[in-house]
mmCIF file with all atom_site columns, C-alpha atoms in Angstrom:
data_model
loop_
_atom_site.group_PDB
_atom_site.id
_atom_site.type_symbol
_atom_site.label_atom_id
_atom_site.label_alt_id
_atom_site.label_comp_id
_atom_site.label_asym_id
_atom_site.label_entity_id
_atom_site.label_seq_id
_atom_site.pdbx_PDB_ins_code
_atom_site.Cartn_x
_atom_site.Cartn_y
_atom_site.Cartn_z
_atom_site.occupancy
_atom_site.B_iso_or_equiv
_atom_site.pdbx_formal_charge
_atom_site.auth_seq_id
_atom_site.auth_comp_id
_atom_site.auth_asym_id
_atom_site.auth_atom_id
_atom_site.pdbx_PDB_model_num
ATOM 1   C CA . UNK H 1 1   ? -87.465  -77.937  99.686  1.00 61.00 ? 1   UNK H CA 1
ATOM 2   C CA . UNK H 1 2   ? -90.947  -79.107  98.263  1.00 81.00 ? 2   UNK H CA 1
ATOM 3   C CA . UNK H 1 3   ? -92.764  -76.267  95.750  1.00 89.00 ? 3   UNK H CA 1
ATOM 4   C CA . UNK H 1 4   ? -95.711  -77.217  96.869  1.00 90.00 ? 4   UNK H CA 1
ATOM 5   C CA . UNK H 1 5   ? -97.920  -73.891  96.016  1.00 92.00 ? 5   UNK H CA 1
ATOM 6   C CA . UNK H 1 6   ? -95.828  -74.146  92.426  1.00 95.00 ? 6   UNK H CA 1
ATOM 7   C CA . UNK H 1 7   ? -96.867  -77.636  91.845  1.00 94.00 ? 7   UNK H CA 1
ATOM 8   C CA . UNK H 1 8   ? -100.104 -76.595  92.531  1.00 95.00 ? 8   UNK H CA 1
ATOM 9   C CA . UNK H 1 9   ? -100.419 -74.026  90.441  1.00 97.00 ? 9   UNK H CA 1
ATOM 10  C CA . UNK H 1 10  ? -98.742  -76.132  88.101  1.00 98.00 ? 10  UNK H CA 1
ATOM 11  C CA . UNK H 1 11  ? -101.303 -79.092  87.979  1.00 98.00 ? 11  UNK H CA 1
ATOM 12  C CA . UNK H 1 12  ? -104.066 -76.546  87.784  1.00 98.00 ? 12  UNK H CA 1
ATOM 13  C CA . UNK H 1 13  ? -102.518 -74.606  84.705  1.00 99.00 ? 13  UNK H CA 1
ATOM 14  C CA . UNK H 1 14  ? -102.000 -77.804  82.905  1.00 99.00 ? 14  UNK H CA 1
ATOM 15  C CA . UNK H 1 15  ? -105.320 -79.222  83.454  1.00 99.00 ? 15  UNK H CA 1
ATOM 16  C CA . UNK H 1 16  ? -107.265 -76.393  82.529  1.00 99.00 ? 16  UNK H CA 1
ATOM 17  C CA . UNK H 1 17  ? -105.056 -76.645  79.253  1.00 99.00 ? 17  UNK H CA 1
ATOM 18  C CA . UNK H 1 18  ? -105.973 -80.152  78.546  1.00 99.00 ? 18  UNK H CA 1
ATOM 19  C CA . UNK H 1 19  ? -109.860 -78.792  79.339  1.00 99.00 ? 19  UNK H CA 1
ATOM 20  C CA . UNK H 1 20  ? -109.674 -76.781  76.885  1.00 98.00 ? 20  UNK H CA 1
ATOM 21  C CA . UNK H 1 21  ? -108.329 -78.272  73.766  1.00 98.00 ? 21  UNK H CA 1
ATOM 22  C CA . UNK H 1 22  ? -111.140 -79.642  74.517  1.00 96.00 ? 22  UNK H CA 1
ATOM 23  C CA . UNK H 1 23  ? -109.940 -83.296  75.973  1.00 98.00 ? 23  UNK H CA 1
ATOM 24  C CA . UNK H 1 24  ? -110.303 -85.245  78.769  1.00 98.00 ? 24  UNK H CA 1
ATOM 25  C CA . UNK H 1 25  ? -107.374 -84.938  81.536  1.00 99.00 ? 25  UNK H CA 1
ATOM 26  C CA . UNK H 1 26  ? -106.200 -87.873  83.660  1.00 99.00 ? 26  UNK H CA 1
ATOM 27  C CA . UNK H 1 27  ? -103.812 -87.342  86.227  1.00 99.00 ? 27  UNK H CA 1
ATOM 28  C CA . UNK H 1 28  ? -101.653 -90.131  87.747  1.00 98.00 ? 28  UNK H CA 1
ATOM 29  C CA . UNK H 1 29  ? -100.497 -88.859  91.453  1.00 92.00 ? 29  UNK H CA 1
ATOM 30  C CA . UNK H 1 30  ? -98.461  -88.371  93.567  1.00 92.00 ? 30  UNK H CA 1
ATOM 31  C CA . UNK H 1 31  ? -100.502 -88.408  96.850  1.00 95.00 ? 31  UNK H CA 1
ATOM 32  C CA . UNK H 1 32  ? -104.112 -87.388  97.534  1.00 94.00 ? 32  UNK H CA 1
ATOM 33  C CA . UNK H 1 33  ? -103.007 -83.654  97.825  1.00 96.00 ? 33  UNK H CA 1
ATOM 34  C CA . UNK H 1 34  ? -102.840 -83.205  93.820  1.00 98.00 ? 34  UNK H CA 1
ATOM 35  C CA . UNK H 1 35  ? -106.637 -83.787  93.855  1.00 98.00 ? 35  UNK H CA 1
ATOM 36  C CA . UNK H 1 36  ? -107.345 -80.335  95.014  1.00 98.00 ? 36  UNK H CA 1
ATOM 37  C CA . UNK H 1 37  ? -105.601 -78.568  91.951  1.00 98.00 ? 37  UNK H CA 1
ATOM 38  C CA . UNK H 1 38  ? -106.734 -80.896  89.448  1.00 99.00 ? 38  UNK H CA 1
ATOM 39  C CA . UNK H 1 39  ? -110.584 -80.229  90.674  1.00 99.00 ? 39  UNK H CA 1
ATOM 40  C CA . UNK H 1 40  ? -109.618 -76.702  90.620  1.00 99.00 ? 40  UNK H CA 1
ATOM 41  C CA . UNK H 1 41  ? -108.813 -76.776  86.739  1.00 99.00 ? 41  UNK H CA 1
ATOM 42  C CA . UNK H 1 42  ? -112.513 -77.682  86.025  1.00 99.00 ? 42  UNK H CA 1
ATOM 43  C CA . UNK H 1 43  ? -113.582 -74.065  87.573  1.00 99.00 ? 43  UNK H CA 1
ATOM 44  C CA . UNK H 1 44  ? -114.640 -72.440  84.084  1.00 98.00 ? 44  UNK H CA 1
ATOM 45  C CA . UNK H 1 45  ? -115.936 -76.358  82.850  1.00 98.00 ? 45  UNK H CA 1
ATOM 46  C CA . UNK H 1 46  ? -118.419 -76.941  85.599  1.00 97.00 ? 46  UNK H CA 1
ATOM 47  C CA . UNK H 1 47  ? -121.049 -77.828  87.172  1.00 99.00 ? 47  UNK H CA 1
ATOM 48  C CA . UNK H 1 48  ? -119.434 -81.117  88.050  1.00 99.00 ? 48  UNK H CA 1
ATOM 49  C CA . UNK H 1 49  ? -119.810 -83.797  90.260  1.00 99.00 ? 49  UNK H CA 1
ATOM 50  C CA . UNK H 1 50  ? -116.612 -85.965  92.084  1.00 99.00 ? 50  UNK H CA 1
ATOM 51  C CA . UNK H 1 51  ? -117.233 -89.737  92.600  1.00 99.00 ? 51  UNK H CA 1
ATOM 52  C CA . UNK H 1 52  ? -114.251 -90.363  94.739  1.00 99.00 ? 52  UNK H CA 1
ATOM 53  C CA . UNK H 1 53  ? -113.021 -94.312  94.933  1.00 99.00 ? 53  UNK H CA 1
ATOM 54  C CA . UNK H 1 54  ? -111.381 -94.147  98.878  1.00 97.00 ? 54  UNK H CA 1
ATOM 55  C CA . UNK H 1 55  ? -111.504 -96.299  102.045 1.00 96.00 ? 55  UNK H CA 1
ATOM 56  C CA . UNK H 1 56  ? -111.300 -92.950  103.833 1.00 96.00 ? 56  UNK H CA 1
ATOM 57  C CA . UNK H 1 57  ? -113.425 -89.472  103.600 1.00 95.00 ? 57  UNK H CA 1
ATOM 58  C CA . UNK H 1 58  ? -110.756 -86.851  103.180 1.00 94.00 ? 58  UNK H CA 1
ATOM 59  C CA . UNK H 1 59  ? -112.230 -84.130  104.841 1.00 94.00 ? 59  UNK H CA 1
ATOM 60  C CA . UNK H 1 60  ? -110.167 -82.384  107.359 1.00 93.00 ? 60  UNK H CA 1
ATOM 61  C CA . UNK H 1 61  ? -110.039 -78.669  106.762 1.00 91.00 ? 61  UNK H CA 1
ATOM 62  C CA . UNK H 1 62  ? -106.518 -78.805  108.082 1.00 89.00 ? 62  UNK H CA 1
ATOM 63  C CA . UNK H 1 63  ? -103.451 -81.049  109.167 1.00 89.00 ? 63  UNK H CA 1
ATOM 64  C CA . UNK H 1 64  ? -100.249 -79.195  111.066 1.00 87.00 ? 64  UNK H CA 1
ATOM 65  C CA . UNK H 1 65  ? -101.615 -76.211  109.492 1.00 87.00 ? 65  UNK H CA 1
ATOM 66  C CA . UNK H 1 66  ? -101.300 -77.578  105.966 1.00 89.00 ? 66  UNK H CA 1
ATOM 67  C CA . UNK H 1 67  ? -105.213 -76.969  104.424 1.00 93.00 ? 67  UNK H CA 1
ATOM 68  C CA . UNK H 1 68  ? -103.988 -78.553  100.744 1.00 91.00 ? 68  UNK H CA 1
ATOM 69  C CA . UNK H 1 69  ? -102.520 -82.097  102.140 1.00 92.00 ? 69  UNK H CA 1
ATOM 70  C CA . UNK H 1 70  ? -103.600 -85.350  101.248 1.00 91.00 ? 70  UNK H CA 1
ATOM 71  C CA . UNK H 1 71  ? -106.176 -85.436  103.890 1.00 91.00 ? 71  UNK H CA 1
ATOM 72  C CA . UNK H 1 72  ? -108.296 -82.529  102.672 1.00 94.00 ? 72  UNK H CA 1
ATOM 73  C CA . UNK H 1 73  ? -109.014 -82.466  98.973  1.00 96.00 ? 73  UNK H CA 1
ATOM 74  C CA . UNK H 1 74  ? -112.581 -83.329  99.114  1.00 97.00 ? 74  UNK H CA 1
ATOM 75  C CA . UNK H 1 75  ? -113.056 -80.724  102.178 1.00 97.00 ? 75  UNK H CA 1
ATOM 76  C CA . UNK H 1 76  ? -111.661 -78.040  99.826  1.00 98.00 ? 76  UNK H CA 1
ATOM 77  C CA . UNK H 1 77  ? -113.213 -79.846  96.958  1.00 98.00 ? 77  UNK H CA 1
ATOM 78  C CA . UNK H 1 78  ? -116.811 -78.831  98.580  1.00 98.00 ? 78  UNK H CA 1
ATOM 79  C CA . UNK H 1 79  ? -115.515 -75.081  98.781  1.00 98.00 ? 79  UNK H CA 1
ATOM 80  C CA . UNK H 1 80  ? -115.118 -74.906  94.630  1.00 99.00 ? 80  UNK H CA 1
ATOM 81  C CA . UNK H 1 81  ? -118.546 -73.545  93.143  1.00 99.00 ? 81  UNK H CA 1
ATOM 82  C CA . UNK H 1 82  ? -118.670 -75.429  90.121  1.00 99.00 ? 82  UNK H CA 1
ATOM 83  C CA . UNK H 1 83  ? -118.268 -78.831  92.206  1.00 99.00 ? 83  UNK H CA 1
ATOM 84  C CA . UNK H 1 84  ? -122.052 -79.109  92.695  1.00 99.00 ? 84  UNK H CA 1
ATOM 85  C CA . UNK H 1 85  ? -122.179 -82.827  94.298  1.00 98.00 ? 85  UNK H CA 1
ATOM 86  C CA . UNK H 1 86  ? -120.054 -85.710  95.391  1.00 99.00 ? 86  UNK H CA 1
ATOM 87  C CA . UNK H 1 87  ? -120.709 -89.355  96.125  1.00 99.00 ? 87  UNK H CA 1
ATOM 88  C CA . UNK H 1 88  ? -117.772 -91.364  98.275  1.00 98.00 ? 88  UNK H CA 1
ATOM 89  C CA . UNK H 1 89  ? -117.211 -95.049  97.617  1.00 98.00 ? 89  UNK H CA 1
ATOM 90  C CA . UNK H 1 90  ? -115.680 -97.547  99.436  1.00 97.00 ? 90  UNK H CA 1
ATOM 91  C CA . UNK H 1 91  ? -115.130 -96.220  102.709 1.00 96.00 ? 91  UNK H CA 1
ATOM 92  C CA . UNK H 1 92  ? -114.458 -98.469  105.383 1.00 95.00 ? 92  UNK H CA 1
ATOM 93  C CA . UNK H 1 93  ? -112.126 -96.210  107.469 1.00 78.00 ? 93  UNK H CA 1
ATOM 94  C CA . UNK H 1 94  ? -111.725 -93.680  109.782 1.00 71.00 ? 94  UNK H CA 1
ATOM 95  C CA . UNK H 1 95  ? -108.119 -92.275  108.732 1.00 70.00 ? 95  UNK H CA 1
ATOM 96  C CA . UNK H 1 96  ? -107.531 -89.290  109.975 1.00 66.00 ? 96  UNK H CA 1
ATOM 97  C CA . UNK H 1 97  ? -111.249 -88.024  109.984 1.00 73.00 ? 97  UNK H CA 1
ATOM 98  C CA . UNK H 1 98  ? -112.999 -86.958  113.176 1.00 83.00 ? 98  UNK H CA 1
ATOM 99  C CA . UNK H 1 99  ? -116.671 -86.558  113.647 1.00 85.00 ? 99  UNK H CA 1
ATOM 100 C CA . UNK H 1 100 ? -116.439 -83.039  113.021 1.00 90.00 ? 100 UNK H CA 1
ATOM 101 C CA . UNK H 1 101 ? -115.132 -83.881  109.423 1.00 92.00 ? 101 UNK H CA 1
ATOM 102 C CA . UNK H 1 102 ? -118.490 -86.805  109.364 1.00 92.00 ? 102 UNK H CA 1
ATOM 103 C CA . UNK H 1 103 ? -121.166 -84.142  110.536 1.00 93.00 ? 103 UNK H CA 1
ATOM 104 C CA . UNK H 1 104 ? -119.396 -81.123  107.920 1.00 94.00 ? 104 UNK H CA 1
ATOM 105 C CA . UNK H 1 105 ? -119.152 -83.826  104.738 1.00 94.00 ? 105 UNK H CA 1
ATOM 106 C CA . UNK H 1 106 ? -123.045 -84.699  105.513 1.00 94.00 ? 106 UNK H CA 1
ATOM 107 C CA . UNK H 1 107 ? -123.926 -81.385  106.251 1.00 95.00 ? 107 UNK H CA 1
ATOM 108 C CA . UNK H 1 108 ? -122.401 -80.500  102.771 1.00 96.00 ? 108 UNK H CA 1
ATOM 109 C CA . UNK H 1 109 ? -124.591 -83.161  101.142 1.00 97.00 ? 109 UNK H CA 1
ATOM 110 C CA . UNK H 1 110 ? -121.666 -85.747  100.274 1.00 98.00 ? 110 UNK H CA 1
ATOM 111 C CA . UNK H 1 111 ? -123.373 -89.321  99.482  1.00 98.00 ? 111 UNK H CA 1
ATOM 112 C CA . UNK H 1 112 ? -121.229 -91.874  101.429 1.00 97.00 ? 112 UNK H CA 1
ATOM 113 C CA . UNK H 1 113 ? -121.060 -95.599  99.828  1.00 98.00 ? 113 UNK H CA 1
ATOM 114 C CA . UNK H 1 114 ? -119.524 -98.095  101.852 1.00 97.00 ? 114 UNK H CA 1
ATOM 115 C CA . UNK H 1 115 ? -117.349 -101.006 100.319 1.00 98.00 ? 115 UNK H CA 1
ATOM 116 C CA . UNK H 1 116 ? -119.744 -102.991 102.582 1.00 98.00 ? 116 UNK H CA 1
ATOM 117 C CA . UNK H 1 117 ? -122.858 -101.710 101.050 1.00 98.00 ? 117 UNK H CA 1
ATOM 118 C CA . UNK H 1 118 ? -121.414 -102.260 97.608  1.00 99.00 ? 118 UNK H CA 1
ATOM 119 C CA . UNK H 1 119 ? -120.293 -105.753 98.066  1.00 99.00 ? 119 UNK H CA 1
ATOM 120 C CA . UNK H 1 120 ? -123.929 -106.227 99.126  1.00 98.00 ? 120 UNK H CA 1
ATOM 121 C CA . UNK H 1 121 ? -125.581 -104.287 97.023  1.00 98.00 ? 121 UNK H CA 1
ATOM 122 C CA . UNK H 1 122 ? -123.580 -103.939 93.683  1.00 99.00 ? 122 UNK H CA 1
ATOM 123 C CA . UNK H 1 123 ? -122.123 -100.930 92.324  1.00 99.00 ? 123 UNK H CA 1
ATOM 124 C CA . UNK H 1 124 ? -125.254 -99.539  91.710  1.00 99.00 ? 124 UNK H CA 1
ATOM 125 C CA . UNK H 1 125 ? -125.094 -98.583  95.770  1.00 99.00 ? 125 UNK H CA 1
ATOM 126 C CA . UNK H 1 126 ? -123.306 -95.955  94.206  1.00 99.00 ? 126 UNK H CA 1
ATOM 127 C CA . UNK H 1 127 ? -124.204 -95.411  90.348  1.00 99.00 ? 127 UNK H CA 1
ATOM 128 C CA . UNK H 1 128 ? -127.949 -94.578  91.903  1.00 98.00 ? 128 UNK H CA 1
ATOM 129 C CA . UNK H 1 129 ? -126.490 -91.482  93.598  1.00 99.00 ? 129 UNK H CA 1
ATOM 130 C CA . UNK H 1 130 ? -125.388 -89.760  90.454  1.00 99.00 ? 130 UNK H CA 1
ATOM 131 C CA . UNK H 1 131 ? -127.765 -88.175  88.550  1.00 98.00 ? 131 UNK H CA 1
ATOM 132 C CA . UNK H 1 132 ? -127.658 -88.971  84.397  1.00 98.00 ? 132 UNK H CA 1
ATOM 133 C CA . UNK H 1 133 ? -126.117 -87.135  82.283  1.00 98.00 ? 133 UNK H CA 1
ATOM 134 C CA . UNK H 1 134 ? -123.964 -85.239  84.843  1.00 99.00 ? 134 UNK H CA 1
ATOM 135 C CA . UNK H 1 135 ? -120.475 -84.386  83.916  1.00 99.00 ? 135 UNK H CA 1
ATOM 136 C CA . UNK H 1 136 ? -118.209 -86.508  86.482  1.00 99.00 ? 136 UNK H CA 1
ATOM 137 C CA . UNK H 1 137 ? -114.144 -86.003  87.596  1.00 99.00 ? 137 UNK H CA 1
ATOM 138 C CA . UNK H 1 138 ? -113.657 -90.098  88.516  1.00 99.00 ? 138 UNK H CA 1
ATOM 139 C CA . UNK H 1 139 ? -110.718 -89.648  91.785  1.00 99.00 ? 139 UNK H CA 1
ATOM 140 C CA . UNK H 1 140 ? -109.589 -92.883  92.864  1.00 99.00 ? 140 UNK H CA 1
ATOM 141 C CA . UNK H 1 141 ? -107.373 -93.556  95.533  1.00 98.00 ? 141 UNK H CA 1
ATOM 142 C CA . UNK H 1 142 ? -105.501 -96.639  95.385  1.00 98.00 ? 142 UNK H CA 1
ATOM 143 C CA . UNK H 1 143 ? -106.505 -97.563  98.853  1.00 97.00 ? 143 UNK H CA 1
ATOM 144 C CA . UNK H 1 144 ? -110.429 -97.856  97.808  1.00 98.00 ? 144 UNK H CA 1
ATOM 145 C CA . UNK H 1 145 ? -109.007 -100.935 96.669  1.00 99.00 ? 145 UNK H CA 1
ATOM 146 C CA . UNK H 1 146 ? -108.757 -103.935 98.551  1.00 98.00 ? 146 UNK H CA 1
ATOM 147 C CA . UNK H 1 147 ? -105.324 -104.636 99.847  1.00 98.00 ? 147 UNK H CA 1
ATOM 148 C CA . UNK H 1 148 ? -105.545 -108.384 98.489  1.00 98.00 ? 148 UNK H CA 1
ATOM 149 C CA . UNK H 1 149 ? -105.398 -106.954 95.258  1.00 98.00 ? 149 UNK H CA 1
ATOM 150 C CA . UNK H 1 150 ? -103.567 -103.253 95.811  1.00 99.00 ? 150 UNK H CA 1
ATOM 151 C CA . UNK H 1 151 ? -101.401 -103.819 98.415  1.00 99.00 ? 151 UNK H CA 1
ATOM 152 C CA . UNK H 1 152 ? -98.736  -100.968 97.522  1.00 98.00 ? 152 UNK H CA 1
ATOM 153 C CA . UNK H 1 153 ? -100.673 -97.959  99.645  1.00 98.00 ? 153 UNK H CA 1
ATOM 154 C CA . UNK H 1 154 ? -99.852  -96.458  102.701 1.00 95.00 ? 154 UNK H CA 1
ATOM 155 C CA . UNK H 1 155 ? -102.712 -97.383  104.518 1.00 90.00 ? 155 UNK H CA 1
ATOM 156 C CA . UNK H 1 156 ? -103.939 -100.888 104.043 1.00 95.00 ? 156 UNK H CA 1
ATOM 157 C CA . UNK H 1 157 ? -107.132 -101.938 104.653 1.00 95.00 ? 157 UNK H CA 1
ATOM 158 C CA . UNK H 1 158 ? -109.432 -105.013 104.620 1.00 97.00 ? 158 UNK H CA 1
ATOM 159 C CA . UNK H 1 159 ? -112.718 -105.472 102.947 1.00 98.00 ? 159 UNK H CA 1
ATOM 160 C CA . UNK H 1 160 ? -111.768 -102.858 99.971  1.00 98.00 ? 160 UNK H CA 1
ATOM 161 C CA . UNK H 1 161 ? -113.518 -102.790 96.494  1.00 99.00 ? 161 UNK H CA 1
ATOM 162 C CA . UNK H 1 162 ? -112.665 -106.105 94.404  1.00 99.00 ? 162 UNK H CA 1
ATOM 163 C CA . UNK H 1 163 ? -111.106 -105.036 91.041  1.00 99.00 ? 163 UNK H CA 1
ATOM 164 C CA . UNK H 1 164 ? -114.224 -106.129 89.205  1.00 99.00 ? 164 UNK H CA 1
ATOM 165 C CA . UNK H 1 165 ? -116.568 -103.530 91.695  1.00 99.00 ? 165 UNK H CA 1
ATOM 166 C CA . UNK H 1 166 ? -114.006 -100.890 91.043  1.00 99.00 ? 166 UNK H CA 1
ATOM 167 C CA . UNK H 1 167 ? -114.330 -101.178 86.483  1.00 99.00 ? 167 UNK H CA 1
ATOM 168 C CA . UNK H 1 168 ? -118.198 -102.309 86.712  1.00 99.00 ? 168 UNK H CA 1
ATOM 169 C CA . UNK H 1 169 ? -118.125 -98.884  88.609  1.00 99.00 ? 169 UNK H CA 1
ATOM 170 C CA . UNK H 1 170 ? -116.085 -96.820  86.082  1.00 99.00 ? 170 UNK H CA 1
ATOM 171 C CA . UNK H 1 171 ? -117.350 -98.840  82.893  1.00 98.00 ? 171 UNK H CA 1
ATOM 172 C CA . UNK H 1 172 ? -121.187 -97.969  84.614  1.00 98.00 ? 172 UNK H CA 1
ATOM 173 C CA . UNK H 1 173 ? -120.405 -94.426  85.468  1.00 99.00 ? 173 UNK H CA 1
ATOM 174 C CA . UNK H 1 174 ? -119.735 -93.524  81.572  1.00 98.00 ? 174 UNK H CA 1
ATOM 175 C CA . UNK H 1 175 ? -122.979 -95.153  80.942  1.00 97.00 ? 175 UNK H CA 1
ATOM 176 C CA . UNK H 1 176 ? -125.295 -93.156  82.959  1.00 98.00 ? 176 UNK H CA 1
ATOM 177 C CA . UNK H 1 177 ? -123.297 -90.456  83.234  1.00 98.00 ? 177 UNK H CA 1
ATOM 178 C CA . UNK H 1 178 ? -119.885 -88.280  81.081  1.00 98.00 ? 178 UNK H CA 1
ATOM 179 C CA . UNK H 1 179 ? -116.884 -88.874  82.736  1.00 99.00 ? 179 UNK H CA 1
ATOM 180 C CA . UNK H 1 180 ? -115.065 -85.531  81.887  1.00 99.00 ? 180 UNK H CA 1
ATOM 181 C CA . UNK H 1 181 ? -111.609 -86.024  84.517  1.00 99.00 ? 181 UNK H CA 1
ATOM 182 C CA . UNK H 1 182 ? -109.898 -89.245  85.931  1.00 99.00 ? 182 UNK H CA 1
ATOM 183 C CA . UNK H 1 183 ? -107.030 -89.429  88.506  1.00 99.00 ? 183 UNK H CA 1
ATOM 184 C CA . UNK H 1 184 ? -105.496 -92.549  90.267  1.00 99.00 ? 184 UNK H CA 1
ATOM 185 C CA . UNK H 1 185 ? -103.649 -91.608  93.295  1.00 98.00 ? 185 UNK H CA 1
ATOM 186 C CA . UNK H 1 186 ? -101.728 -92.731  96.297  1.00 98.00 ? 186 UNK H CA 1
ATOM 187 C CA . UNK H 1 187 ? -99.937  -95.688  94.629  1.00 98.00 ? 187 UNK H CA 1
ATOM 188 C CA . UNK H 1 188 ? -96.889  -96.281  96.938  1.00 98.00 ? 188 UNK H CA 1
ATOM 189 C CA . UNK H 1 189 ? -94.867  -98.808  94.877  1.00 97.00 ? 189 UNK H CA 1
ATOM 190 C CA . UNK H 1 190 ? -92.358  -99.346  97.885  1.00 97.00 ? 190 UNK H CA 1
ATOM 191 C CA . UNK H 1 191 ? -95.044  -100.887 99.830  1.00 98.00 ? 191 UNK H CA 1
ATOM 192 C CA . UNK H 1 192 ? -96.069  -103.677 96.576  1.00 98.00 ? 192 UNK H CA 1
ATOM 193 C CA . UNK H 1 193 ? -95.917  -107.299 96.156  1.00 98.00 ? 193 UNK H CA 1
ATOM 194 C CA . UNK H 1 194 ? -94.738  -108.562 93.356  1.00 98.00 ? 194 UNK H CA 1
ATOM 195 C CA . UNK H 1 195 ? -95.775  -105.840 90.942  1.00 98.00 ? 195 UNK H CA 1
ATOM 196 C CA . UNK H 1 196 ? -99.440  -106.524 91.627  1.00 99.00 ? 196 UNK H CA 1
ATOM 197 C CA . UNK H 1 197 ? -100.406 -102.773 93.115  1.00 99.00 ? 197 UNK H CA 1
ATOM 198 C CA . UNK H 1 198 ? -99.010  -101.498 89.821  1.00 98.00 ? 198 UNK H CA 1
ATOM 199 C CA . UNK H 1 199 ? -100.546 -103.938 86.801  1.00 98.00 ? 199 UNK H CA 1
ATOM 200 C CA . UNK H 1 200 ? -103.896 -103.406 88.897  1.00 99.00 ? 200 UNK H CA 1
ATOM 201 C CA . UNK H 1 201 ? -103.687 -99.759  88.610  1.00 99.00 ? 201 UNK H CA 1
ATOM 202 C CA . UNK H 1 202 ? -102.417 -99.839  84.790  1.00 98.00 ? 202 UNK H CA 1
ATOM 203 C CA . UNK H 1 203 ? -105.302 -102.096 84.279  1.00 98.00 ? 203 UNK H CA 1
ATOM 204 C CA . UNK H 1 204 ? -107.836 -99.941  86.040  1.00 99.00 ? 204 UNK H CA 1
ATOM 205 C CA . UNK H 1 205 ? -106.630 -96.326  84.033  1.00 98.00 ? 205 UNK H CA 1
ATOM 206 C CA . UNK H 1 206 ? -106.787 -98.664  80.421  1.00 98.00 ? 206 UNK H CA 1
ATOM 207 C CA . UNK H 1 207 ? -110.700 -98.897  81.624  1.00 98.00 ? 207 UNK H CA 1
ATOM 208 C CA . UNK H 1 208 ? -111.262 -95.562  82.436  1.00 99.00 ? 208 UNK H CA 1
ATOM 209 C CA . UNK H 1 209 ? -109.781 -94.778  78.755  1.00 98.00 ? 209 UNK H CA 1
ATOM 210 C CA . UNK H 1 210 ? -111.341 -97.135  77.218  1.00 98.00 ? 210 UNK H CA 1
ATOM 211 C CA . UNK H 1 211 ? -114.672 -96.051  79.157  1.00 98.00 ? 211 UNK H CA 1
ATOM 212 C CA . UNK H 1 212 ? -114.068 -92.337  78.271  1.00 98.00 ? 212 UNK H CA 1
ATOM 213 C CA . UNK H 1 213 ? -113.271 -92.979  74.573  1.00 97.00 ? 213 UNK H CA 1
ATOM 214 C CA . UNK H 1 214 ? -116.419 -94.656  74.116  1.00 95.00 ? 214 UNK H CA 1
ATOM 215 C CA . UNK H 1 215 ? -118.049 -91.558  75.539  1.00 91.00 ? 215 UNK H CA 1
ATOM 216 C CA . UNK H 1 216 ? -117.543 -89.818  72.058  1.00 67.00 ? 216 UNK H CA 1
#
């Protein structure tokens, strides 16, 4: 049997530790569910924004009566008080979102980025939407990514972010902005070819730290 509440409460605790040595936490999931508890640990270090990396919006309040799965955490993300904004990138899919999830994430406010409209327009389709100096959690879900390039996900699909978009993004994000959290999530290894999913992702979380460090 899965402790789901416990692991919750578990990532939460922990991250909320790391906050306050004081340090920056990354978290490497696990699926898309983990998000919610991380986001959670930032409650006494806000205001903060989310720029979430995702070919899909996340925002179904519930799934099978589960309201903490891995198709919710920016829905419950827009219930925490000290998340004050949140720009999606990369979408490009409907997954399991409905219009009633489209008209509540726009209602909230959320920015939503295509990967179309950043392969036409540069990352700075998205940079533009954050506003400098703001204190940033970075979640990035493996599937933002283009399948060419990160095909270990459970969801592929075409016309993702190119690995270059995806560290121009990060590596501009720390320059108009603090990156204070970073989680990559939704790697499925069993679904990779030839190790590429997983040198992509260790190569995208040594940017983010190298990005964050330079922060200081």
């Amino acid at each position: 049997m899965h402790d789901n509440a416990g692991n919750r409460a578990r990532i939460e605790a922990k991250t909320r530790e790391v906050l306050a040595l004081p340090a920056v936490p990354i978290l490497l999931g696990g699926d898309d569910s983990v998000v919610i508890p991380f986001l959670a640990g930032f409650a006494d270090h806000g205001p903060v924004w989310i720029l979430q990396i995702d070919a899909h919006i996340d925002w179904r309040d519930e799934v099978h009566d589960e309201r903490y799965g891995y198709s919710s955490p920016m829905r419950r993300a827009s219930e925490m008080a000290h998340v004050v904004g949140m720009v999606q990138v990369g979408l490009r899919s409907v997954g399991s979102a409905r219009l009633a999830e489209i008209e509540a994430s726009r209602h909230y406010g959320s920015r939503f980025v295509t990967a179309r409209a950043v392969h036409t327009e540069g990352v700075e389709a998205a940079l533009r939407h954050i506003p400098e100096g703001a204190r940033v959690v970075v979640t990035l879900d493996c599937d933002g990514l283009d399948p060419g390039i990160m095909p270990g996900v459970a969801a592929r699909t075409p016309g993702g972010l190119t690995y270059t978009q995806a560290i121009d993004l990060i590596a501009g994000l720390g320059k108009r902005a603090r990156i204070v959290g970073f989680d990559l999530v939704e790697l499925y290894p069993p679904a990779d070819i030839d190790g590429l999913s997983v040198l992509t992702a260790a190569r995208l979380l040594v940017n983010a730290i190298g990005t964050i460090v330079r922060q200081v």
